[in-house]
Coordinates of C-alpha atoms and ligand atoms in Angstrom, one line a residue:
X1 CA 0.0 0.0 0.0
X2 CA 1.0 3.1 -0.8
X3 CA 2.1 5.9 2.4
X4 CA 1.7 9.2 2.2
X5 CA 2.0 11.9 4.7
X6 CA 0.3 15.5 4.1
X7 CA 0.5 16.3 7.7
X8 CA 3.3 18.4 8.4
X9 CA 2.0 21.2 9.7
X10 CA 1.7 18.9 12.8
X11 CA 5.4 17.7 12.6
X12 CA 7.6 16.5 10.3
X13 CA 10.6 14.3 10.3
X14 CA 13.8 14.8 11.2
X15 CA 16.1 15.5 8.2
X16 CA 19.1 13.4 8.1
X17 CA 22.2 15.9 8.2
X18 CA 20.0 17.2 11.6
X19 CA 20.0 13.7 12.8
X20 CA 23.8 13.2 11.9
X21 CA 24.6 16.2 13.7
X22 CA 22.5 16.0 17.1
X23 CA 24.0 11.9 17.7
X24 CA 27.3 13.1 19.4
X25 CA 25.7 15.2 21.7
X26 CA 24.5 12.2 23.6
X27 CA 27.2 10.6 24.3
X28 CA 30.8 11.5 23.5
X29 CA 29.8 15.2 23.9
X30 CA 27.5 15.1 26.7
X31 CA 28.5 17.6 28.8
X32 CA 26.4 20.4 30.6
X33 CA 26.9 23.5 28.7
X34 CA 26.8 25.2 32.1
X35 CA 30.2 23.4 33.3
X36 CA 33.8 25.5 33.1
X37 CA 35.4 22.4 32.0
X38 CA 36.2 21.4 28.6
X39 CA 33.5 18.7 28.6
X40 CA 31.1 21.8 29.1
X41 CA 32.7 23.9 26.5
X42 CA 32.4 21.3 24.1
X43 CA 28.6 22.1 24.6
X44 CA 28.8 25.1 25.0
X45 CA 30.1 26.1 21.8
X46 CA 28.0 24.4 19.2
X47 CA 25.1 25.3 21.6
X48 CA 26.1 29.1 20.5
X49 CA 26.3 28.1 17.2
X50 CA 22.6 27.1 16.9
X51 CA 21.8 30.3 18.8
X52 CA 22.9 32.2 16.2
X53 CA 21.7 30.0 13.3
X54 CA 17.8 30.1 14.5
X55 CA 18.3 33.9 15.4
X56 CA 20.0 34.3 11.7
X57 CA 16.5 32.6 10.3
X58 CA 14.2 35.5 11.9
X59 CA 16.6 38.3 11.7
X60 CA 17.3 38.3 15.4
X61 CA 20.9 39.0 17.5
X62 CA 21.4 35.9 18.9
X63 CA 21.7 37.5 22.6
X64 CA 17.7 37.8 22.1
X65 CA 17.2 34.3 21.8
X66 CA 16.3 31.7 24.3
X67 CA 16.1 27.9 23.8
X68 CA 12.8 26.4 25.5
X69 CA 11.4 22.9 25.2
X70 CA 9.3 24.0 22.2
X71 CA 6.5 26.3 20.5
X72 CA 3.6 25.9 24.0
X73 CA 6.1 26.9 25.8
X74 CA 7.9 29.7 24.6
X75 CA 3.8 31.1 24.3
X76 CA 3.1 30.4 27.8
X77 CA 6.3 32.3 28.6
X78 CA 6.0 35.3 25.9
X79 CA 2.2 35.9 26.6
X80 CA 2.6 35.3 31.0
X81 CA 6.6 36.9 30.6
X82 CA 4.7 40.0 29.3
X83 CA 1.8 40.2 30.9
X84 CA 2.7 39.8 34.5
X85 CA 6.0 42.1 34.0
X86 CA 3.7 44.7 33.1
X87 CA 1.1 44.4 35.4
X88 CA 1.3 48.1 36.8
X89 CA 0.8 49.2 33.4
X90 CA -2.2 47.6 32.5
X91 CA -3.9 44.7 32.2
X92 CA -5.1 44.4 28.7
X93 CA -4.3 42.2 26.2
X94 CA -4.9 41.9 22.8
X95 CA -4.6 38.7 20.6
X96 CA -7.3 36.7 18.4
X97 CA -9.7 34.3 18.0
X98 CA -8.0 32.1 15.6
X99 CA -4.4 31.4 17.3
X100 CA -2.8 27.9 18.8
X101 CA -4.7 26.8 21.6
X102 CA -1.3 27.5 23.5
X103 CA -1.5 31.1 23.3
X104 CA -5.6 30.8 23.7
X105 CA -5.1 29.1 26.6
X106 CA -2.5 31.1 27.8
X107 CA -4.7 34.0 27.7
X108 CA -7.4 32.3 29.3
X109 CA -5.2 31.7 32.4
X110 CA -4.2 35.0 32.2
X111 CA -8.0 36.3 32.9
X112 CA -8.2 34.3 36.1
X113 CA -5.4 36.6 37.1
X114 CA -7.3 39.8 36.6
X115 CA -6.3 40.2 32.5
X116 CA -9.0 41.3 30.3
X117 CA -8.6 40.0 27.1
X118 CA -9.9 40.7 23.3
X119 CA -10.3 37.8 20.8
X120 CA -10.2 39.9 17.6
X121 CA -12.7 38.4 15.1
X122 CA -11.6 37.6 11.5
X123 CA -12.8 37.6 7.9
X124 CA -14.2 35.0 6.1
X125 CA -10.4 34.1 4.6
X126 CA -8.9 34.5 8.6
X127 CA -7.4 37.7 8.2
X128 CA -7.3 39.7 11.4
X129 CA -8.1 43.4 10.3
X130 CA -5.4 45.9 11.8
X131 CA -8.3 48.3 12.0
X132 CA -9.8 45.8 14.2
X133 CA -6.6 45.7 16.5
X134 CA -6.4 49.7 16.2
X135 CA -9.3 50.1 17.7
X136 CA -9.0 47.6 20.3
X137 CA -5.9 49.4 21.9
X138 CA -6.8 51.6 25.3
X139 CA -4.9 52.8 27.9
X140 CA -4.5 49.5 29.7
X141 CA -3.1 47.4 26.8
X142 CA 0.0 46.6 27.4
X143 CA 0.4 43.5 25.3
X144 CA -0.8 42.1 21.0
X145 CA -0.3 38.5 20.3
X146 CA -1.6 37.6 16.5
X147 CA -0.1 34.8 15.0
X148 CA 2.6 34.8 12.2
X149 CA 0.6 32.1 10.0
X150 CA -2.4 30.0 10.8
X151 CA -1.9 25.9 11.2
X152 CA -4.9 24.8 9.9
X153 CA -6.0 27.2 7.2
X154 CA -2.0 28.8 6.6
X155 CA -3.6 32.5 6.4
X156 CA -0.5 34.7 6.9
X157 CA -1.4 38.2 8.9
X158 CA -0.3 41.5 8.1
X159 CA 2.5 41.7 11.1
X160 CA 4.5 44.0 9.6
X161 CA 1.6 46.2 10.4
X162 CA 0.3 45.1 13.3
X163 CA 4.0 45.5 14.9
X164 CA 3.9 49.3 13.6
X165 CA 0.7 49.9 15.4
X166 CA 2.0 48.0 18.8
X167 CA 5.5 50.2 18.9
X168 CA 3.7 53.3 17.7
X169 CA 1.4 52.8 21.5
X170 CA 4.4 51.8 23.2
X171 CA 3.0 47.8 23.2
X172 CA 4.7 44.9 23.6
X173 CA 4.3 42.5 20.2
X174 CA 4.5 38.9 20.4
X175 CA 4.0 36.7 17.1
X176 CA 3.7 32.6 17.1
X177 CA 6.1 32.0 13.8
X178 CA 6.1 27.9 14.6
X179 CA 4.1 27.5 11.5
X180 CA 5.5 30.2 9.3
X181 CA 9.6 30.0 10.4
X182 CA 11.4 28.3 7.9
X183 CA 8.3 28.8 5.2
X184 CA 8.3 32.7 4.7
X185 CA 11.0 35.2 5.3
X186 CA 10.6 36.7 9.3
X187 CA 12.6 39.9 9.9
X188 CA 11.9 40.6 13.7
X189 CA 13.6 44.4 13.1
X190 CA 11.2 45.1 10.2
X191 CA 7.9 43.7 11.6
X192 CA 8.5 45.3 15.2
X193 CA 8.3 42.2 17.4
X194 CA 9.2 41.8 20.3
X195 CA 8.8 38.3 21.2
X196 CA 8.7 35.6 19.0
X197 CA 7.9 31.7 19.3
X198 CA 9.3 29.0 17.1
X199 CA 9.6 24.9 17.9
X200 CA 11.9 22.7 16.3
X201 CA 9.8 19.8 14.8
X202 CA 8.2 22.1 12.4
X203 CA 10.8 22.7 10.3
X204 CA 12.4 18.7 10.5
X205 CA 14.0 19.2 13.6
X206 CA 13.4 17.4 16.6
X207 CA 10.5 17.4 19.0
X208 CA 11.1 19.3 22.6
X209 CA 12.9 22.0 21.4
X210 CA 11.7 25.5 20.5
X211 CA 12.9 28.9 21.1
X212 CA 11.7 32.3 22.4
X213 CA 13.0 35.3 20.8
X214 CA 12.6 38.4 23.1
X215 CA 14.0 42.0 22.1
X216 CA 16.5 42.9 25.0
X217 CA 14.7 45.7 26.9
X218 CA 11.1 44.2 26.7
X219 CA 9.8 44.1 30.0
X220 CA 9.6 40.2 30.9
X221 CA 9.1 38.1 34.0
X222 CA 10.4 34.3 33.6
X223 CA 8.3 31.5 34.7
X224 CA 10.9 28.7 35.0
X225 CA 13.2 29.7 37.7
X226 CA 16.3 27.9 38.9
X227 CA 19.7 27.5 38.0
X228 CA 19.8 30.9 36.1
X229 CA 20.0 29.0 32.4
X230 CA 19.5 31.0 28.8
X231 CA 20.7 34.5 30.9
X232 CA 17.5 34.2 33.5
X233 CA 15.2 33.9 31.4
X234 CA 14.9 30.0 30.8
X235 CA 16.3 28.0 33.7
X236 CA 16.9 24.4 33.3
X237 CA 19.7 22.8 31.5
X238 CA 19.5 23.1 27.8
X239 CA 18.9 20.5 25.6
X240 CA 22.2 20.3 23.7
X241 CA 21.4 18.0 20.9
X242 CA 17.8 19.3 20.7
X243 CA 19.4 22.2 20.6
X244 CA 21.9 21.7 18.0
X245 CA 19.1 19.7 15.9
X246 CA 17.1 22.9 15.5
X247 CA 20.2 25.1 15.2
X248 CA 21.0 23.4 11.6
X249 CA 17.2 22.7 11.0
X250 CA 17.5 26.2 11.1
X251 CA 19.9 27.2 8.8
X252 CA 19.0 24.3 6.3
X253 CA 15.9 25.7 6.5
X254 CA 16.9 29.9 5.9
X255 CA 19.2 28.7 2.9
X256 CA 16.4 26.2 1.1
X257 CA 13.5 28.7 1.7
X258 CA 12.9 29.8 -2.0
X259 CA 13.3 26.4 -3.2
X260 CA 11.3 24.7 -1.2
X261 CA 8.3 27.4 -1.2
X262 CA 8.5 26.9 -5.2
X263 CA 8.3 22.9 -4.8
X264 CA 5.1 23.2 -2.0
X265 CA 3.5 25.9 -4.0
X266 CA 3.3 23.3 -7.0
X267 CA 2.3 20.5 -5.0
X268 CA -0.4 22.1 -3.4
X269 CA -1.8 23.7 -6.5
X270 CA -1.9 20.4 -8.3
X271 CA -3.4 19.1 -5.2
X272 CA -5.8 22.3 -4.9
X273 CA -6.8 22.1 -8.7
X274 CA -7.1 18.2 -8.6
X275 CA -9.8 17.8 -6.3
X276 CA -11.8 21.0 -7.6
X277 CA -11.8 18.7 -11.0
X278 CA -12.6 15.7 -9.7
X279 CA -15.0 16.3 -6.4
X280 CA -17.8 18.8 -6.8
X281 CA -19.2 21.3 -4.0
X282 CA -16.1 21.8 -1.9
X283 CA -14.7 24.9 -0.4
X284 CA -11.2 26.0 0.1
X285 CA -10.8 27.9 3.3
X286 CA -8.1 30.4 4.0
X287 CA -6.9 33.5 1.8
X288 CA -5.9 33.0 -1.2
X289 CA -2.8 34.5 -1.8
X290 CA -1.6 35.3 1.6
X291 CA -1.3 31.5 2.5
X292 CA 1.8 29.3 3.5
X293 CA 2.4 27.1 0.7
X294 CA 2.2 23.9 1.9
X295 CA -0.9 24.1 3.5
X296 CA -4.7 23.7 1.9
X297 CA -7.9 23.6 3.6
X298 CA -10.9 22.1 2.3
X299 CA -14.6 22.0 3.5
X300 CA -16.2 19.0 1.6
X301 CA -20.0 19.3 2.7
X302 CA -21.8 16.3 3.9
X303 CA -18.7 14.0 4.2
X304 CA -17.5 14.1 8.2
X305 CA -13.8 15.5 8.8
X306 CA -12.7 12.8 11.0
X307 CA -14.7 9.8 8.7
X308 CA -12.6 11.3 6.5
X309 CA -9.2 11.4 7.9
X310 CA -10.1 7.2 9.3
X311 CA -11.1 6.5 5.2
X312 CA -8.0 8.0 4.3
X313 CA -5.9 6.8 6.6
X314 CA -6.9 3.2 5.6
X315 CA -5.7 4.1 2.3
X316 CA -2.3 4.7 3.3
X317 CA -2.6 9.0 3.5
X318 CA -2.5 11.0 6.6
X319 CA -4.0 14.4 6.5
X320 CA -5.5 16.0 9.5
X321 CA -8.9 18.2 10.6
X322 CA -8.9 21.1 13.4
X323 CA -11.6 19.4 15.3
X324 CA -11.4 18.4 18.8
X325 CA -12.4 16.0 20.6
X326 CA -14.2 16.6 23.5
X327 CA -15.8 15.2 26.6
X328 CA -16.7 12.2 24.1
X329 CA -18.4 14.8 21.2
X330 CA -16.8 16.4 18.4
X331 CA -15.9 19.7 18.3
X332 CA -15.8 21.9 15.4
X333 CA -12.6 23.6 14.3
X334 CA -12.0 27.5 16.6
X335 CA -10.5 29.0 13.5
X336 CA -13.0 27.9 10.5
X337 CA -15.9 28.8 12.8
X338 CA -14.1 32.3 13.8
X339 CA -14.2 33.0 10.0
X340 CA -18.0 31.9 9.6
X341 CA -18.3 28.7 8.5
X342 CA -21.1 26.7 9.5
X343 CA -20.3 24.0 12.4
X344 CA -21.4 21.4 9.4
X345 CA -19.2 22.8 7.2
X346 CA -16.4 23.5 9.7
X347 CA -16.9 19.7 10.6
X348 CA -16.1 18.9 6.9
X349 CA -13.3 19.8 6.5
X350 CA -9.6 18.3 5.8
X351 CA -6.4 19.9 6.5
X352 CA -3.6 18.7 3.5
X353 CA -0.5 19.9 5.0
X354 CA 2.5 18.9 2.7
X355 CA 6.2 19.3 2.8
X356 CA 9.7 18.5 1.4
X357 CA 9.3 15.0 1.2
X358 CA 5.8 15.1 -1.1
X359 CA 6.2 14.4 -4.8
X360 CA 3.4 14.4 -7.6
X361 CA 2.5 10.6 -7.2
X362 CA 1.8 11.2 -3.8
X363 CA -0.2 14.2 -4.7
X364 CA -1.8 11.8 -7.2
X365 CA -2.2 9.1 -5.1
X366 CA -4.9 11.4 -2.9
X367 CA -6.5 12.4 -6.0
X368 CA -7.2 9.0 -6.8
X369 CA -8.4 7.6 -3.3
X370 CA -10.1 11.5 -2.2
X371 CA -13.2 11.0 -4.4
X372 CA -14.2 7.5 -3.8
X373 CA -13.7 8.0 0.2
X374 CA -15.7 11.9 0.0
X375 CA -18.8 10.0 -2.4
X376 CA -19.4 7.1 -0.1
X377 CA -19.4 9.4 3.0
X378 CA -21.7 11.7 1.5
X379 CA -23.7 9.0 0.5
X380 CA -23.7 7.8 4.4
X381 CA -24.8 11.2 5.3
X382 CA -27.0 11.5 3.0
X383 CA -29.0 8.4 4.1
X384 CA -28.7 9.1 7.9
X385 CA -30.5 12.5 7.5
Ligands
PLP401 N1 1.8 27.4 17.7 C1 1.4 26.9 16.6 C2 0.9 27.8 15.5 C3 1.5 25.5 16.3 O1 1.0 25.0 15.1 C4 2.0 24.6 17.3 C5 2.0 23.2 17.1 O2 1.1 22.6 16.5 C6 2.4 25.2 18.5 C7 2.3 26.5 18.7 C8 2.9 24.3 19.6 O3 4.3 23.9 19.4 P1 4.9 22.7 20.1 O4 4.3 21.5 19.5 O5 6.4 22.8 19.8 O6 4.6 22.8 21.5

């Protein structure tokens, strides 16, 4: 049976020069990058290394950036770092209504602590308007977290903007780049941010491993104290292959950018044109320009996401929906129903998320099984109701 794997906007596998590189770090070079000694420094230095790799891929100085175990966690810190710093300021925040449920949640935690917060809404292709976020700003705000690019629908928002508005009030900017880092070219200088998030496994470096880039100067309280790691602001000893891993995922991924975004763009617009040939009455969510490459969702009414994702996954493909399950009952995706879909529709839909490793056949290969597996599930709807 044929494998395919369109799912890499939920992680993708580790390239081999990454893997190459990370294997001494476990055992002949295992020292703590904290130790004087030369075992340390042998850490130490190639730890630095990656520092300035992943801050070369968003335009950063490597001083700002601070390894964590990955992208929840460099949000928790950004969004709480921020927020609690800045507490005599304000307590406002801004973010909105489509982001990862780790900043979502983040700010949800946050208003059990006395934040107020504002989910900005978003159009029907999950652009958040900077009007919008302009005329959300008061006194109190003292923090805007939009994401970089969306994970299920790939809609890329205006930062550039966004980060204009936030320095021209004085307001901290934080952007979650896990999806988009490595994609689409980040320039923290020219898109004002302050804080930035990025993980590892998204860009075929390991899992556990992410970083937080933070402008020196932003006001910032940690949240994991100890041994004073990562200047204060990240205790706990780094993890020196992970570390390494992303460092060169990093870089692999800053020098193959152009490449690879004209390879995905032609994969998914096979894949985009294929199925509007072959399966009729589907809908492609997200904008249609401003989208990461790699990433195309479609609504295909009266078949059920997750039937979907089962049929093809019997068939050898693995794609992927935004719902949730929860409490026993399926959820419908937060982001398509923030742009207006119906919870049917939003319930429809498939997430094809493709990367490096995709070809044509494999994009063929879905085109082949898709409309067999979407007709017999409408057909099952279609006789239930
Ligand atoms: N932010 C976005 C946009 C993501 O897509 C993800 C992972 O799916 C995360 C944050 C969380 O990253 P990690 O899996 O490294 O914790």
């Amino acid at each position: 049976m044929n494998r395919v794997y369109m799912d890499y906007n939920a992680t993708t596998p580790v390239r081999d020069e990454v893997l190459r590189a990370m294997m001494p770090f476990f055992q002949e070079r295992f020292g703590n990058a904290s130790s004087v000694h030369t075992f340390g420094q042998e850490a130490r230095v190639p730890l630095e290394e990656a520092r300035e790799q992943v801050a070369s891929l968003i335009g950063a100085r490597p001083g700002d950036v601070y390894f964590t175990s990955g992208g929840t966690e460099s949000d928790n810190a950004a969004i709480k770092g921020v927020a609690r710093a800045n507490r005599h300021r304000g307590n406002h925040i801004i973010t909105s209504s489509i982001e990862h449920s780790a900043v979502m949640n983040s700010c949800r935690y946050l208003e059990n602590e006395g934040f107020s917060v504002t989910y900005l809404p978003v159009d029907r292709q999950g652009l958040v308007g900077v009007d919008q976020v302009a005329e959300a700003i008061s006194a109190e705000t003292i923090l805007i977290s939009i994401m970089h690019a969306n994970n299920e629908i790939g809609t890329i928002q205006p930062i550039k903007r966004i980060g204009a508005l936030a320095a021209d009030h004085g307001i901290s900017f934080h952007t979650d780049a896990v999806q988009s880092a490595g994609k689409i070219e980040i320039d923290v200088e020219t898109s004002a941010t302050d804080l930035l998030s990025l993980s590892a496994h998204k860009m075929y470096g390991p899992k556990g491993v992410g970083a937080l880039y933070v402008r020196k100067g932003t006001a910032f309280e940690p949240t994991a104290h100890g041994g004073h790691h990562e200047k204060n602001m990240r205790s706990g000893t780094e993890n020196t292959a992970g570390i390494i891993g992303m460092g060169l995922a990093a870089m692999l991924a800053e020098r193959e950018l152009s490449s690879e975004t004209a390879h995905l763009n032609h994969l998914r617009n096979r894949l985009e044109n294929g199925i509007a040939e072959r399966i009729e009455d589907v809908v492609v969510n997200g904008h249609p320009g401003q989208r990461l490459s790699g990433t195309l969702n479609v609504s295909f009414s009266g078949a059920e996401g997750d039937s979907l994702i089962l049929s093809l996954d019997l068939k050898g493909v693995a794609v992927s929906s935004g719902s949730a399950c929860t409490s026993g009952s399926i959820e419908a995706s937060h982001v398509l129903l923030a742009m207006g879909l119906d919870p049917r529709t939003a319930l429809s839909s498939l997430r094809f998320s493709l990367g490096r490793e995709n070809t044509e056949s494999d994009v063929d290969y879905v085109l082949e099984c898709l409309p067999e597996v979407v007709g017999r599930l409408r057909g099952i709807s279609a006789s239930v109701s």
